[in-house]
mmCIF file with all atom_site columns, C-alpha atoms in Angstrom:
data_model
loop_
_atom_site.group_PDB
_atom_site.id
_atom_site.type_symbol
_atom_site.label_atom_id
_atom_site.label_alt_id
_atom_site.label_comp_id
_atom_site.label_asym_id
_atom_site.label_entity_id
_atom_site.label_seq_id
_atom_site.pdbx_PDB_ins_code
_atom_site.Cartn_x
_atom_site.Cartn_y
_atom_site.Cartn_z
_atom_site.occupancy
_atom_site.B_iso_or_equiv
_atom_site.pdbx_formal_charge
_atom_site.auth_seq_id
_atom_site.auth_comp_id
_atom_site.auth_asym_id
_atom_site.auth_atom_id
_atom_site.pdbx_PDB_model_num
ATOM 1   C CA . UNK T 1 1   ? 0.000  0.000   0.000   1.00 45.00 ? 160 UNK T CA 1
ATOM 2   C CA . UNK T 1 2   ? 1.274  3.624   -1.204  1.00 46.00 ? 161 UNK T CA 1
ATOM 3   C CA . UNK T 1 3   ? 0.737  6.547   1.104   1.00 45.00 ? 162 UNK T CA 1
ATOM 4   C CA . UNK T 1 4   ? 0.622  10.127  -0.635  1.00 44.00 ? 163 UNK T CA 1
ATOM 5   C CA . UNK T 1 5   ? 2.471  13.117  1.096   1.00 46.00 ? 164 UNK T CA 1
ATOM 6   C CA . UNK T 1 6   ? 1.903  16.635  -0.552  1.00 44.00 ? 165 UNK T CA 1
ATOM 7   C CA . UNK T 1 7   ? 0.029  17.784  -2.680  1.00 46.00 ? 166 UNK T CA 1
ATOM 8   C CA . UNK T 1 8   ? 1.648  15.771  -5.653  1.00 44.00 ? 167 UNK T CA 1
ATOM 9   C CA . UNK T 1 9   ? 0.871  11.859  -5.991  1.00 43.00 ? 168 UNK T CA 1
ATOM 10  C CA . UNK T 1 10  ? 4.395  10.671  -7.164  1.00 43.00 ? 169 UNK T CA 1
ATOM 11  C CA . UNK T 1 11  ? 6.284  10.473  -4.573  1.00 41.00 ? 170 UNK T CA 1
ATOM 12  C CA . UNK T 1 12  ? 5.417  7.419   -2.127  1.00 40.00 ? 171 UNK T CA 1
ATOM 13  C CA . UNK T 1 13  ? 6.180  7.141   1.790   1.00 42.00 ? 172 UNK T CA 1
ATOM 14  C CA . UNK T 1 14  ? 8.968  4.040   2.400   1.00 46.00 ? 173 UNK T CA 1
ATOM 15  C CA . UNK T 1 15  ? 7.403  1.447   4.698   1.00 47.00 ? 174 UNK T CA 1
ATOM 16  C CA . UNK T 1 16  ? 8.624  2.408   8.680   1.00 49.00 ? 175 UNK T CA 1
ATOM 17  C CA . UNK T 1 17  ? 12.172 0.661   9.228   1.00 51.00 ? 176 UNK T CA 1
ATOM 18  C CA . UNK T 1 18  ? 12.187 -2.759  9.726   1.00 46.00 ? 177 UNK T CA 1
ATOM 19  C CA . UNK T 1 19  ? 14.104 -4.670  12.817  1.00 50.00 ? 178 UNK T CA 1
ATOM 20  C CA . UNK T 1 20  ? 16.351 -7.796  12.149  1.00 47.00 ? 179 UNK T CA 1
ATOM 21  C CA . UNK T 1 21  ? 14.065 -8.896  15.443  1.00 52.00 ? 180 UNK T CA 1
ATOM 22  C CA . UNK T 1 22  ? 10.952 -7.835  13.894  1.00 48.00 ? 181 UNK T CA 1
ATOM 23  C CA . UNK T 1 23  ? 12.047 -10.108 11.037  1.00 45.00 ? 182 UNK T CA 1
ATOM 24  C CA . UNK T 1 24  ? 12.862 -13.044 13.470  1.00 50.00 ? 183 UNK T CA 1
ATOM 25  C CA . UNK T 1 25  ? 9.763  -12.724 15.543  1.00 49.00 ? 184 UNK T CA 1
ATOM 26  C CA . UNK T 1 26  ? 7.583  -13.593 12.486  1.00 47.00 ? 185 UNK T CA 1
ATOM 27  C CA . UNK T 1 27  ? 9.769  -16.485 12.218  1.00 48.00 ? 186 UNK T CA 1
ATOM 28  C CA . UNK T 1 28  ? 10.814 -18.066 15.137  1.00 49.00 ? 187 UNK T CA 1
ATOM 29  C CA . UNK T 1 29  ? 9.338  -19.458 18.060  1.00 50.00 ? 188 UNK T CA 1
ATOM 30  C CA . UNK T 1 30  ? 9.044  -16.909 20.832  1.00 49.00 ? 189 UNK T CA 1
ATOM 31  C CA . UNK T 1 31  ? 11.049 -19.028 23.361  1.00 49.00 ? 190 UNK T CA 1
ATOM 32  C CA . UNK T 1 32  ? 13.880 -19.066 21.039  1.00 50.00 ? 191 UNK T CA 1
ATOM 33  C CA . UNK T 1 33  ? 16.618 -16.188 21.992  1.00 50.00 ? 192 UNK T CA 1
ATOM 34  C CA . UNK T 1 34  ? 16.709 -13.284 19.795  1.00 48.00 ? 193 UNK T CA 1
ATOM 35  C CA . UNK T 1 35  ? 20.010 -11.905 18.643  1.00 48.00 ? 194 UNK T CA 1
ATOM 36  C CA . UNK T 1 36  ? 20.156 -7.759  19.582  1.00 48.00 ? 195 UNK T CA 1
ATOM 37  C CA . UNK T 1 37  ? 17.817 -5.569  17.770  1.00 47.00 ? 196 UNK T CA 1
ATOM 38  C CA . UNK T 1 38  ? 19.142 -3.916  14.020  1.00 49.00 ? 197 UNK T CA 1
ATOM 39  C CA . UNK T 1 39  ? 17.935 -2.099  12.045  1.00 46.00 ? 198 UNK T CA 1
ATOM 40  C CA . UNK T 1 40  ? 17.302 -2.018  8.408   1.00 44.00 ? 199 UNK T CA 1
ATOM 41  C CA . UNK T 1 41  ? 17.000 1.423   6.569   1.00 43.00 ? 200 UNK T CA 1
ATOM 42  C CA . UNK T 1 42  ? 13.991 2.105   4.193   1.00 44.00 ? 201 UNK T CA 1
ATOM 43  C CA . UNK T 1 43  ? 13.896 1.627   0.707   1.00 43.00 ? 202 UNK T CA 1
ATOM 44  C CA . UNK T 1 44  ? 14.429 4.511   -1.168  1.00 40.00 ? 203 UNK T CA 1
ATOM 45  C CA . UNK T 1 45  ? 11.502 7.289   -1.763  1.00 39.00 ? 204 UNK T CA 1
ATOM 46  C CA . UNK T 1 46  ? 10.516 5.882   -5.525  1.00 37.00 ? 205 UNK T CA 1
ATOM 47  C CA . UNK T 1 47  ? 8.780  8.197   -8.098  1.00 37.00 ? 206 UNK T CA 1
ATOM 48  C CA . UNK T 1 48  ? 6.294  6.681   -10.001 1.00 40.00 ? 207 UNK T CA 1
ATOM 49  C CA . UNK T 1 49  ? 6.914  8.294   -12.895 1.00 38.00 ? 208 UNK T CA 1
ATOM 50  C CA . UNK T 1 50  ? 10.056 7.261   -14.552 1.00 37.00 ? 209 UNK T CA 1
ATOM 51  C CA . UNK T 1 51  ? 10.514 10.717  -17.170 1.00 39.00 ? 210 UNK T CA 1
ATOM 52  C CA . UNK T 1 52  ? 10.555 13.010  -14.367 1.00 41.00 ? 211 UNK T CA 1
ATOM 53  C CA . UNK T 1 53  ? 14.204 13.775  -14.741 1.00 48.00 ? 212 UNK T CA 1
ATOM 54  C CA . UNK T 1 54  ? 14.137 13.661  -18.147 1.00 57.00 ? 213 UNK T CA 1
ATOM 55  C CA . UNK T 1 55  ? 11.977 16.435  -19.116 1.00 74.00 ? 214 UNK T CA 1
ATOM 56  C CA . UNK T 1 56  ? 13.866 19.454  -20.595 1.00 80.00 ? 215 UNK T CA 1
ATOM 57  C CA . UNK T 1 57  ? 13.981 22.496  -19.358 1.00 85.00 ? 216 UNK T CA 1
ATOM 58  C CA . UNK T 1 58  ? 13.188 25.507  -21.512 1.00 90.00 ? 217 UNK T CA 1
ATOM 59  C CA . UNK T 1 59  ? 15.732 27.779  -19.345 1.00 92.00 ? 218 UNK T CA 1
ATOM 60  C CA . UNK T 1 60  ? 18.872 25.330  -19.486 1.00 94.00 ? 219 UNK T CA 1
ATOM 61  C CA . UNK T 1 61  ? 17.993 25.011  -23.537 1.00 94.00 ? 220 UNK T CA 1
ATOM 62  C CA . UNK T 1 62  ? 18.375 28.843  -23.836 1.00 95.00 ? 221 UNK T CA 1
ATOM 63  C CA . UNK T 1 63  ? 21.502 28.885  -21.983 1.00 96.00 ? 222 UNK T CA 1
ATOM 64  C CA . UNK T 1 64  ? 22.637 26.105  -23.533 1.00 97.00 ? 223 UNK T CA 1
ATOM 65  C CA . UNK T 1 65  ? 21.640 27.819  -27.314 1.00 96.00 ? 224 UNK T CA 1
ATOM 66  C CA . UNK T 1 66  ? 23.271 31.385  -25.956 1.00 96.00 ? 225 UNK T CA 1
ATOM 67  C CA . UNK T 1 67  ? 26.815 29.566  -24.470 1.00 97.00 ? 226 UNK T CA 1
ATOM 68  C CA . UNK T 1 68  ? 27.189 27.849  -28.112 1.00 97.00 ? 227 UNK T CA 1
ATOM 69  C CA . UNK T 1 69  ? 26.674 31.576  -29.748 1.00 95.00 ? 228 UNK T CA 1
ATOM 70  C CA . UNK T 1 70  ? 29.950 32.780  -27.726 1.00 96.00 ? 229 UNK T CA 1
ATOM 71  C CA . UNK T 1 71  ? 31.601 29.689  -28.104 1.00 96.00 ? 230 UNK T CA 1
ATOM 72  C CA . UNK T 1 72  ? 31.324 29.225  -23.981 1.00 97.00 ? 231 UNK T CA 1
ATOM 73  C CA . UNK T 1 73  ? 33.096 25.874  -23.942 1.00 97.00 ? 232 UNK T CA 1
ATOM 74  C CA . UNK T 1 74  ? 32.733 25.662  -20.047 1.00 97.00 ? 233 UNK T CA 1
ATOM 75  C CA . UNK T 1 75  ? 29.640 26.741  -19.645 1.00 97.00 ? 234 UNK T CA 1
ATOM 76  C CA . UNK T 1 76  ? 28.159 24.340  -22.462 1.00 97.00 ? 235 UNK T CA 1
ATOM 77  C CA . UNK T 1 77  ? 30.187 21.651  -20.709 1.00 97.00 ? 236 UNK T CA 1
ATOM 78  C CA . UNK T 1 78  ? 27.955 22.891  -17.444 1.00 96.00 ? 237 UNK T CA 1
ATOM 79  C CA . UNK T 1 79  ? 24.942 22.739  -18.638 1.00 96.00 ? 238 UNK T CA 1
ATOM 80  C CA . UNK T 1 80  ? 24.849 19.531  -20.298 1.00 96.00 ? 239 UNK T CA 1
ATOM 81  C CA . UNK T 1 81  ? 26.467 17.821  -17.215 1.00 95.00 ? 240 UNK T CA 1
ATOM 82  C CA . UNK T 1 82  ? 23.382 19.045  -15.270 1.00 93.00 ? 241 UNK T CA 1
ATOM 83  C CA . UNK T 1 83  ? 21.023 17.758  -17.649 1.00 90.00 ? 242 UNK T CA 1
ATOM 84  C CA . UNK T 1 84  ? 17.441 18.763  -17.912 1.00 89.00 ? 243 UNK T CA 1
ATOM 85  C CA . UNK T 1 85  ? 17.945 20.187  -21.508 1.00 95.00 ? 244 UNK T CA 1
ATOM 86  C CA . UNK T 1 86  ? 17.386 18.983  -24.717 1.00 95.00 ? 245 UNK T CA 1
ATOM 87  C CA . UNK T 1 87  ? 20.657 19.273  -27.056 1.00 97.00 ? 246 UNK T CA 1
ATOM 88  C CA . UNK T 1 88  ? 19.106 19.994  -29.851 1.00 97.00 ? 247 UNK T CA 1
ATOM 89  C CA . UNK T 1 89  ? 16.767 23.008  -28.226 1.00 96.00 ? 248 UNK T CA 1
ATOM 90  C CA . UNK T 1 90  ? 15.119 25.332  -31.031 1.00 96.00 ? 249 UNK T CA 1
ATOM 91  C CA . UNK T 1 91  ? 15.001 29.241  -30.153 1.00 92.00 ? 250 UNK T CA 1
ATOM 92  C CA . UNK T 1 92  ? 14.159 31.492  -31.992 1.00 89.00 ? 251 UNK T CA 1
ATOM 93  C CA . UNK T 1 93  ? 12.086 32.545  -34.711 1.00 90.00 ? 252 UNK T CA 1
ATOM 94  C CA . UNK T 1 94  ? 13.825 29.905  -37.402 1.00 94.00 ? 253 UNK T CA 1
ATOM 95  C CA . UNK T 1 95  ? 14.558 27.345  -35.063 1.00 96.00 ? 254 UNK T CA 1
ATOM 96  C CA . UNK T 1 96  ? 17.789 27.071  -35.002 1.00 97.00 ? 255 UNK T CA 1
ATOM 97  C CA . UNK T 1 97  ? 19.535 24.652  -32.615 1.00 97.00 ? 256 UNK T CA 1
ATOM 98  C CA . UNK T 1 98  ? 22.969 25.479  -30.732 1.00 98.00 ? 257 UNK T CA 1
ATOM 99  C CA . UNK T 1 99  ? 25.403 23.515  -32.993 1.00 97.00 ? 258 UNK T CA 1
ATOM 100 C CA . UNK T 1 100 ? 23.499 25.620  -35.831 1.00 97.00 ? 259 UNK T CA 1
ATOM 101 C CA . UNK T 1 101 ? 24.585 28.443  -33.984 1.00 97.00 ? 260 UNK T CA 1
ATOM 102 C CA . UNK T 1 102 ? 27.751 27.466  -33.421 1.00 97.00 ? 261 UNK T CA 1
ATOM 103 C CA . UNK T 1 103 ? 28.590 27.119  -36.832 1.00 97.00 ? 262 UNK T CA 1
ATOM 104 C CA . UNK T 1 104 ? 26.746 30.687  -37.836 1.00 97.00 ? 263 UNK T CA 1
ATOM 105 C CA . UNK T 1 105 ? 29.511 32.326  -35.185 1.00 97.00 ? 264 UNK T CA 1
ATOM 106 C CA . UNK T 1 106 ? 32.355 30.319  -36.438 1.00 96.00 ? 265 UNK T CA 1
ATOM 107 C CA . UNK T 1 107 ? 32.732 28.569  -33.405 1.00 96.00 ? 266 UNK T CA 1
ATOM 108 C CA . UNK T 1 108 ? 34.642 25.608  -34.393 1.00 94.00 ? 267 UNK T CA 1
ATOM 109 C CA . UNK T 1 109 ? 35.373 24.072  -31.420 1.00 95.00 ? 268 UNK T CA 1
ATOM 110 C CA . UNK T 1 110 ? 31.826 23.932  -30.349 1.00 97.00 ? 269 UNK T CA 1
ATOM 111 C CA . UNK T 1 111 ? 30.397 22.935  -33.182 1.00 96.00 ? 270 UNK T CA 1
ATOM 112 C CA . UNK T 1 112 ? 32.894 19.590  -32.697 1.00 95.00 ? 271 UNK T CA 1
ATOM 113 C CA . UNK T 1 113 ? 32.020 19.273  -28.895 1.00 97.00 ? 272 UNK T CA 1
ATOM 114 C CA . UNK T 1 114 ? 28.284 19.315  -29.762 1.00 97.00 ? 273 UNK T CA 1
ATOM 115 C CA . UNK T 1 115 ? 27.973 16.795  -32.414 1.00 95.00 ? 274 UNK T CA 1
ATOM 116 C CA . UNK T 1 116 ? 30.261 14.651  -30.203 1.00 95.00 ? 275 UNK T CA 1
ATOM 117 C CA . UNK T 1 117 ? 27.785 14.696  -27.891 1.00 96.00 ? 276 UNK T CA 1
ATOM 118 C CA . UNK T 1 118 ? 25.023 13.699  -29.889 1.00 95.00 ? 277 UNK T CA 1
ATOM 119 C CA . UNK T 1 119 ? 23.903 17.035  -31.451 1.00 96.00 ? 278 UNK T CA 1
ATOM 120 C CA . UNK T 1 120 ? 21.722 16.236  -34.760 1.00 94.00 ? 279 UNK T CA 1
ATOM 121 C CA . UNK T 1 121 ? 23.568 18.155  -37.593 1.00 91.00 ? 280 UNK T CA 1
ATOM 122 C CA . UNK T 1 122 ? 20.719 16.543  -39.994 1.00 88.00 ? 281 UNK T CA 1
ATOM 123 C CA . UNK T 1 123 ? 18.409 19.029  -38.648 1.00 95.00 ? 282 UNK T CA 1
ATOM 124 C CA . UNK T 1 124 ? 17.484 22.379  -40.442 1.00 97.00 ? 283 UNK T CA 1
ATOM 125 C CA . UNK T 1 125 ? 16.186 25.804  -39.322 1.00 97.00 ? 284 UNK T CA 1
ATOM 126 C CA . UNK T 1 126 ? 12.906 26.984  -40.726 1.00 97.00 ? 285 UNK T CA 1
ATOM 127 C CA . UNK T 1 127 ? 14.973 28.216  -44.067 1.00 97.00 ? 286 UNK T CA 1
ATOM 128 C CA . UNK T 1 128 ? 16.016 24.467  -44.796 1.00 97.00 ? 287 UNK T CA 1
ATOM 129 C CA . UNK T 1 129 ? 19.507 25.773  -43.605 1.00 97.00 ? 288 UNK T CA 1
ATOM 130 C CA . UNK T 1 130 ? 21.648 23.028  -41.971 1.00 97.00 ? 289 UNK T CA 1
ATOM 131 C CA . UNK T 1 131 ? 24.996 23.819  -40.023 1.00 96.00 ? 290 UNK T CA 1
ATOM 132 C CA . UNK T 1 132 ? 27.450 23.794  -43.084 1.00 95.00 ? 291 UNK T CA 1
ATOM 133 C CA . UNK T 1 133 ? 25.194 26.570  -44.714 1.00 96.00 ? 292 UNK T CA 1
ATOM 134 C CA . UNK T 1 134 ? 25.511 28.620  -41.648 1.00 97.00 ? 293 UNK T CA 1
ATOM 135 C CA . UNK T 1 135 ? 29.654 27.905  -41.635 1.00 96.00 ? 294 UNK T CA 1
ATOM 136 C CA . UNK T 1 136 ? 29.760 28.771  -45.442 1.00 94.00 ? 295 UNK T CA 1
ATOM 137 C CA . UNK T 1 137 ? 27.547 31.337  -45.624 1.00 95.00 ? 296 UNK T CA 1
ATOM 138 C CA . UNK T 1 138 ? 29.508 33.552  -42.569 1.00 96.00 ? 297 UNK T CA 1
ATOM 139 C CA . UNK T 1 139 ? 33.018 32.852  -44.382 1.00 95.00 ? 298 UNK T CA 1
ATOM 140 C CA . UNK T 1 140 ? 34.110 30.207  -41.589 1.00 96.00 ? 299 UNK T CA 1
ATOM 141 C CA . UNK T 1 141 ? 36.652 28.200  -43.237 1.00 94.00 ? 300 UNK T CA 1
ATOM 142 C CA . UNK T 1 142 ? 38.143 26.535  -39.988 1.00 94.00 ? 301 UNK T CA 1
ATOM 143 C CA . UNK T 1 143 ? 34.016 25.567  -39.137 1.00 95.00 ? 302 UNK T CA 1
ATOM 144 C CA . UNK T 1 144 ? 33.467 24.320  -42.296 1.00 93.00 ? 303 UNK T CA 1
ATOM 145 C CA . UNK T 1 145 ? 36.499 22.291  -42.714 1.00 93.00 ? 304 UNK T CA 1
ATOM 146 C CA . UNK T 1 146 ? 35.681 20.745  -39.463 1.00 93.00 ? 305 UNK T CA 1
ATOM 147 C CA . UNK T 1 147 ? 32.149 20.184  -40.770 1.00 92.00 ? 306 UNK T CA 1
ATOM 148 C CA . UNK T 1 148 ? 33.339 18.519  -43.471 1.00 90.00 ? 307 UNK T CA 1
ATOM 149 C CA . UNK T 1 149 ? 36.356 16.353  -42.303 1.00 89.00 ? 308 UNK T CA 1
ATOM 150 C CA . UNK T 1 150 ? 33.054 15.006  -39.177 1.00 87.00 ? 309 UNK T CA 1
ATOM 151 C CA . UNK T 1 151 ? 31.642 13.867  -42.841 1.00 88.00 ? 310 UNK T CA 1
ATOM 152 C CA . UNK T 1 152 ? 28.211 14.228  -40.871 1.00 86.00 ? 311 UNK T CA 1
ATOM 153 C CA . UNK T 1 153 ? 26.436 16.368  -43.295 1.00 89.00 ? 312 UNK T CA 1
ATOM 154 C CA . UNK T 1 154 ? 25.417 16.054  -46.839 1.00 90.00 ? 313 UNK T CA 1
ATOM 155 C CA . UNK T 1 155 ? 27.728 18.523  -48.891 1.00 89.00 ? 314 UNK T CA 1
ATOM 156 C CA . UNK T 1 156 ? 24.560 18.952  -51.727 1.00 92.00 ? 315 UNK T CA 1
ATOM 157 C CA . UNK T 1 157 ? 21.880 20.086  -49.208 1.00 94.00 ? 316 UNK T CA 1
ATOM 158 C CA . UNK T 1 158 ? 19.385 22.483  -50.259 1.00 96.00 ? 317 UNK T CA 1
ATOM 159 C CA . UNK T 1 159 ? 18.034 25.106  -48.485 1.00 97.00 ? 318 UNK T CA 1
ATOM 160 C CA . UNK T 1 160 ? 14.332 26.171  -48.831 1.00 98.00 ? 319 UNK T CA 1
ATOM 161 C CA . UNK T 1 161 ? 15.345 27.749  -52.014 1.00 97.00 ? 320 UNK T CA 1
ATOM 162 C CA . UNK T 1 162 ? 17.345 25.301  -53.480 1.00 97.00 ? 321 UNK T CA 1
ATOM 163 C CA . UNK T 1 163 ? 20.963 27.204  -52.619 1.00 96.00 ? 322 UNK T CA 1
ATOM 164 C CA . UNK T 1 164 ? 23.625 24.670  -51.370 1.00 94.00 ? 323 UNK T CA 1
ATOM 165 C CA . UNK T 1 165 ? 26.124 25.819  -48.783 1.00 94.00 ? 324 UNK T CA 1
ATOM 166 C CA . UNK T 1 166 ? 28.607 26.451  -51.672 1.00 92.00 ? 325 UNK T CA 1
ATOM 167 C CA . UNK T 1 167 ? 26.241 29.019  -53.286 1.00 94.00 ? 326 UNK T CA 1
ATOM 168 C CA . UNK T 1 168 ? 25.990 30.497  -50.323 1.00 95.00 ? 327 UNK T CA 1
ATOM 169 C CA . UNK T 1 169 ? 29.780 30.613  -50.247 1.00 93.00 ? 328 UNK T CA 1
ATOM 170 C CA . UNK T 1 170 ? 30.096 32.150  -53.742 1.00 92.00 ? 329 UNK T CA 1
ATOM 171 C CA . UNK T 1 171 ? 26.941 34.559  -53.346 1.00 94.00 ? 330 UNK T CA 1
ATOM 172 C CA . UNK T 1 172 ? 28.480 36.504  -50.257 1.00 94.00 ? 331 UNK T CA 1
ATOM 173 C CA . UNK T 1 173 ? 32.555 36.166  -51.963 1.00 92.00 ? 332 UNK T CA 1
ATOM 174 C CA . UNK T 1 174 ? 33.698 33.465  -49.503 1.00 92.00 ? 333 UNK T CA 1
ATOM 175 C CA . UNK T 1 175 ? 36.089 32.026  -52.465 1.00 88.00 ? 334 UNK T CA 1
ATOM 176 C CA . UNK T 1 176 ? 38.792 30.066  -50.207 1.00 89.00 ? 335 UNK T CA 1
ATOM 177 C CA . UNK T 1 177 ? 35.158 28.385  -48.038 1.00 87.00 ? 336 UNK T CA 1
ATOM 178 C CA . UNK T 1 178 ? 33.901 27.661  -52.345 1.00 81.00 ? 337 UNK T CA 1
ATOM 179 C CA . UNK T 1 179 ? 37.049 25.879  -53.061 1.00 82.00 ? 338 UNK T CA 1
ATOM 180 C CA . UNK T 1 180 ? 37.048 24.046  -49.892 1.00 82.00 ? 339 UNK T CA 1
ATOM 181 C CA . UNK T 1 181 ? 33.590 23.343  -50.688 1.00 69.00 ? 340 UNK T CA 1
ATOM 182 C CA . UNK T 1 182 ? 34.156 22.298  -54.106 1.00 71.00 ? 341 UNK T CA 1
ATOM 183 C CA . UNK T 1 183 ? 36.927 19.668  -53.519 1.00 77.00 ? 342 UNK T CA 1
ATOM 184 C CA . UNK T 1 184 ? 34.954 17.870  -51.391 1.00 71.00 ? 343 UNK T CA 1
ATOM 185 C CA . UNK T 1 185 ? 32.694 17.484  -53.892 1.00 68.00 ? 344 UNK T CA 1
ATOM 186 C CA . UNK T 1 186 ? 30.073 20.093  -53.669 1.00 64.00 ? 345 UNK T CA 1
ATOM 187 C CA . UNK T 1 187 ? 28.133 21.476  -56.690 1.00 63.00 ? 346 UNK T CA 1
#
């Protein structure tokens, strides 16, 4: 039998400590000699529902999507240790996720960290953009070289519009991120 405390139903009161006696008693014959009294601690408060610590939290996604804009290695490393968040947290009003962002910024280093820890790079904002548009389009040669040597993106995507990241590149003048781009095999 569960007993409630509070005002919320999933957390459940441990039965009252149990004595090694108590546990002999029920078994043994009461002229039989009891060994001293110990005793046992209670199980552990259980919560009924499993996904309790597992629900993101809007508040550690936006810190999490605002440390990966500066490149805040530390704090990024803080945040995800804590958990509660969601790796792949959209803000915004295109939905971009923190490795996106990353990548827009040119923050190389972050953009690896992420996607090592299990950051989806397959994703898109609501443009169709994925992270090697972002590192192409801003001119970030170091970003997209990393993007491209983690071979975790397709190098053809299309955007909304049909633009690769290599149009993107040769629409703003980002020559040395085209040429990069095209010997890898980009269109």
């Amino acid at each position: 039998m569960e007993v409630s405390t509070g005002p919320s139903p999933k957390y459940t009161v441990p039965p009252a400590p149990v004595t090694t006696q108590d546990l002999q008693a029920s078994t043994t014959d009461a002229s039989e000699d009891l060994t001293p009294s110990k005793t046992v601690p209670p199980a552990p408060v259980m919560k009924e529902h499993s996904d309790y610590q597992t629900t993101p939290s809007p508040a550690a996604g936006r810190d999490l999507y605002d440390a990966s804009c500066r490149g805040d290695l530390e704090t990024v490393k803080r945040i995800l240790a804590a958990g509660h968040v969601d790796i792949n947290y959209r803000e915004g009003d295109y939905n971009r996720t923190p490795v996106m962002m990353a990548a827009y910024y040119g923050q190389g280093d972050m953009v690896e960290f992420l996607v090592n820890r299990g950051a989806d790079v397959s994703l898109v904002d609501s443009d169709g953009d994925n992270v090697l548009h972002f590192a192409c389009g801003r001119g970030h040669l170091e970003t997209a070289k990393l993007i491209l040597d983690l071979n975790v993106v397709d190098v053809n995507a299309r955007n909304n519009i049909g633009k690769t990241a290599a149009d993107l590149a040769r629409h703003w003048g980002y020559l040395q991120v085209l040429d990069l781009r095209v010997s890898r095999g980009a269109h």
